[in-house]
Amino acid sequence: MDVIRVQAEDFTLATEYKACTDVAGRDCGAIATFVGLVRQADGDTQVTGLHLEHYPGMTEASIEKIVEDARQRWSLQHIRVIHRIGELSAGSQIVLVVVASTHRPDAFAACEFIMDLLKTEAVFWKKEIRSTGEIWIKSTAGDYDRRDGWENAATSSMK
Amino acid sequence: MDVIRVQAEDFTLATEYKACTDVAGRDCGAIATFVGLVRQADGDTQVTGLHLEHYPGMTEASIEKIVEDARQRWSLQHIRVIHRIGELSAGSQIVLVVVASTHRPDAFAACEFIMDLLKTEAVFWKKEIRSTGEIWIKSTAGDYDRRDGWENAATSSMK
Amino acid sequence: MKVNVLFFASLKEDLGVSEIELDVSMLAGRSELLSALKNELGTECVAPVLEENVSIAINRRIEKGDFALKDGDEIAFLPPITGG
Amino acid sequence: MKVNVLFFASLKEDLGVSEIELDVSMLAGRSELLSALKNELGTECVAPVLEENVSIAINRRIEKGDFALKDGDEIAFLPPITGG
């Protein structure tokens, strides 16, 4: 069973990695993880924090859809996605993705795919608290390009 | 300063992740990590362990070269590569790569690049101890394809 | 009949409200919903809700076309989403 | 002059030795090195070392072409490498 959590509390990479290796099984040879952090600066602009809002129920469903899509595309043993909400100070952890697979290409691709789709398809709203004011963040053109890139990409690269 | 270690001892993802966030700095927004494990089975073949040999000095230099290449290609804040040697039992951790960057595309690409080049360019030898006998592992055609794929790939995807 | 309307993020800030109850007729569609919203919040106030990049979700599912509301439906106005 | 020769992994197993000292002439090249190796280990025994996929490193640097050895050089025969 994959794990999807939306929570205010921080997460611990070590705990989630351990939980992943506990269930990934005998064929697991590759674990790719990604942690997104609140940047403390964006160029010259100082960022003091992030406000993250979600829509209970719909947000979880949007992540489930992304995880199911990843499972359709690659051969994966286990997936964990944890996304925080609420008020996050600069430097805080925002999001964690852990993917276990037999081979590294599938683990890498699925981890990156999930992060890319979280940017454009997951139901969250982010407000950056900057020294110059508050601003609601939108997906960038680059985010959409990366999402669209997956549509033509090869699926399982297992050999 | 990036960190490269070749060691018999096991490593702890949590410790290395913490060390990475400690030095990655204010602009760090993305940490991609990869752990390679000794698979306990390869299809129907049971694997009981792995023997990993290296050439002191030359092995470290080969990893340094890979890390420098990654730094040339992408905008990265910190890189850690730990590679184990000696006798590893099935299920053990073999290799860890941690990459910190401002944005996720660079962190993902560099982490995958380093793993791909470790497969073909790093000076290690691996003997798999199987239920059916011992076998020295070679890079696969797929490994070389993936290495060669980087030669034509775009470099920094920062926007 | 009654439906529940939710506003998130920038819309919640712009409108100064996160949730209202609206009275609409059985099987009300998109235009009747928006009319009811204008009556309730005032035409000027409702402008941010009508922007092109705002999605409507009925019972937590995005509806891009028209729809027919039922009693107790939960309608959400979603400004552009981004996670990760 | 003396040079040190190392064998790794499958070569070490095949030859049953990880390190030998060879006596070669100043500036000896690839062919003289291999001749000295044959004399030392026996022609049959040395076959694995001559396989196409075996690389030679002089002082920890792969040398694909010919070379000229100096006193105290460390020569390593490397079967196909793979890490990760």
Short mmCIF file of C-alpha atoms in Angstrom, two decimals, chain D:
data_model
loop_
_atom_site.label_atom_id
_atom_site.label_comp_id
_atom_site.label_asym_id
_atom_site.label_seq_id
_atom_site.Cartn_x
_atom_site.Cartn_y
_atom_site.Cartn_z
CA MET D 1 64.29 -1.00 -13.15
CA LYS D 2 61.39 -2.19 -11.02
CA VAL D 3 57.72 -1.55 -11.59
CA ASN D 4 54.80 -2.74 -9.51
CA VAL D 5 51.89 -4.53 -11.21
CA LEU D 6 48.43 -4.85 -9.66
CA PHE D 7 45.56 -7.13 -10.67
CA PHE D 8 41.98 -6.49 -9.60
CA ALA D 9 38.74 -8.40 -9.22
CA SER D 10 38.33 -11.26 -11.74
CA LEU D 11 41.96 -10.89 -12.90
CA LYS D 12 43.20 -11.28 -9.35
CA GLU D 13 41.09 -14.42 -9.06
CA ASP D 14 42.14 -15.81 -12.45
CA LEU D 15 45.85 -15.21 -11.88
CA GLY D 16 45.75 -16.07 -8.20
CA VAL D 17 47.86 -13.01 -7.38
CA SER D 18 47.03 -9.37 -6.64
CA GLU D 19 50.46 -7.77 -6.98
CA ILE D 20 53.85 -8.61 -8.49
CA GLU D 21 57.10 -6.75 -9.04
CA LEU D 22 58.53 -6.84 -12.55
CA ASP D 23 61.94 -5.99 -13.88
CA VAL D 24 61.71 -4.03 -17.14
CA SER D 25 64.06 -1.72 -19.00
CA MET D 26 63.85 2.06 -18.68
CA LEU D 27 60.99 3.52 -20.81
CA ALA D 28 59.57 0.05 -21.49
CA GLY D 29 56.33 0.25 -23.48
CA ARG D 30 53.18 -1.86 -23.66
CA SER D 31 54.67 -4.81 -25.55
CA GLU D 32 57.72 -5.12 -23.34
CA LEU D 33 55.53 -4.98 -20.25
CA LEU D 34 53.34 -7.80 -21.56
CA SER D 35 56.39 -9.89 -22.49
CA ALA D 36 57.80 -9.46 -19.01
CA LEU D 37 54.43 -10.49 -17.62
CA LYS D 38 54.35 -13.64 -19.77
CA ASN D 39 57.83 -14.59 -18.59
CA GLU D 40 56.84 -14.08 -15.00
CA LEU D 41 53.42 -15.76 -14.95
CA GLY D 42 53.55 -18.10 -17.94
CA THR D 43 51.94 -17.58 -21.33
CA GLU D 44 48.75 -19.51 -20.58
CA CYS D 45 48.19 -17.90 -17.26
CA VAL D 46 48.43 -14.39 -18.67
CA ALA D 47 45.60 -14.78 -21.22
CA PRO D 48 42.90 -13.06 -19.10
CA VAL D 49 45.10 -9.97 -18.79
CA LEU D 50 45.30 -9.58 -22.56
CA GLU D 51 41.57 -9.55 -23.17
CA GLU D 52 40.27 -6.57 -25.08
CA ASN D 53 38.05 -5.30 -22.27
CA VAL D 54 40.94 -5.09 -19.79
CA SER D 55 42.30 -1.57 -19.26
CA ILE D 56 45.78 -0.61 -18.16
CA ALA D 57 46.30 2.19 -15.64
CA ILE D 58 49.73 3.71 -15.06
CA ASN D 59 49.95 5.43 -11.69
CA ARG D 60 46.15 5.34 -11.42
CA ARG D 61 45.48 6.81 -14.86
CA ILE D 62 44.03 4.80 -17.74
CA GLU D 63 46.45 4.65 -20.70
CA LYS D 64 44.74 3.66 -23.93
CA GLY D 65 47.77 4.05 -26.20
CA ASP D 66 51.39 3.11 -25.66
CA PHE D 67 53.45 4.41 -22.74
CA ALA D 68 56.99 4.67 -21.46
CA LEU D 69 57.49 3.28 -17.96
CA LYS D 70 59.67 4.86 -15.33
CA ASP D 71 61.23 3.35 -12.24
CA GLY D 72 58.68 2.74 -9.50
CA ASP D 73 55.62 3.09 -11.73
CA GLU D 74 52.45 1.40 -10.54
CA ILE D 75 50.75 -0.52 -13.34
CA ALA D 76 47.23 -1.84 -12.81
CA PHE D 77 45.25 -4.25 -14.96
CA LEU D 78 41.56 -3.43 -14.66
CA PRO D 79 38.76 -5.71 -15.80
CA PRO D 80 35.49 -3.94 -16.77
CA ILE D 81 34.44 -1.54 -14.03
CA THR D 82 30.97 -0.88 -12.67
CA GLY D 83 29.87 0.99 -9.59
CA GLY D 84 26.60 2.29 -8.22
#
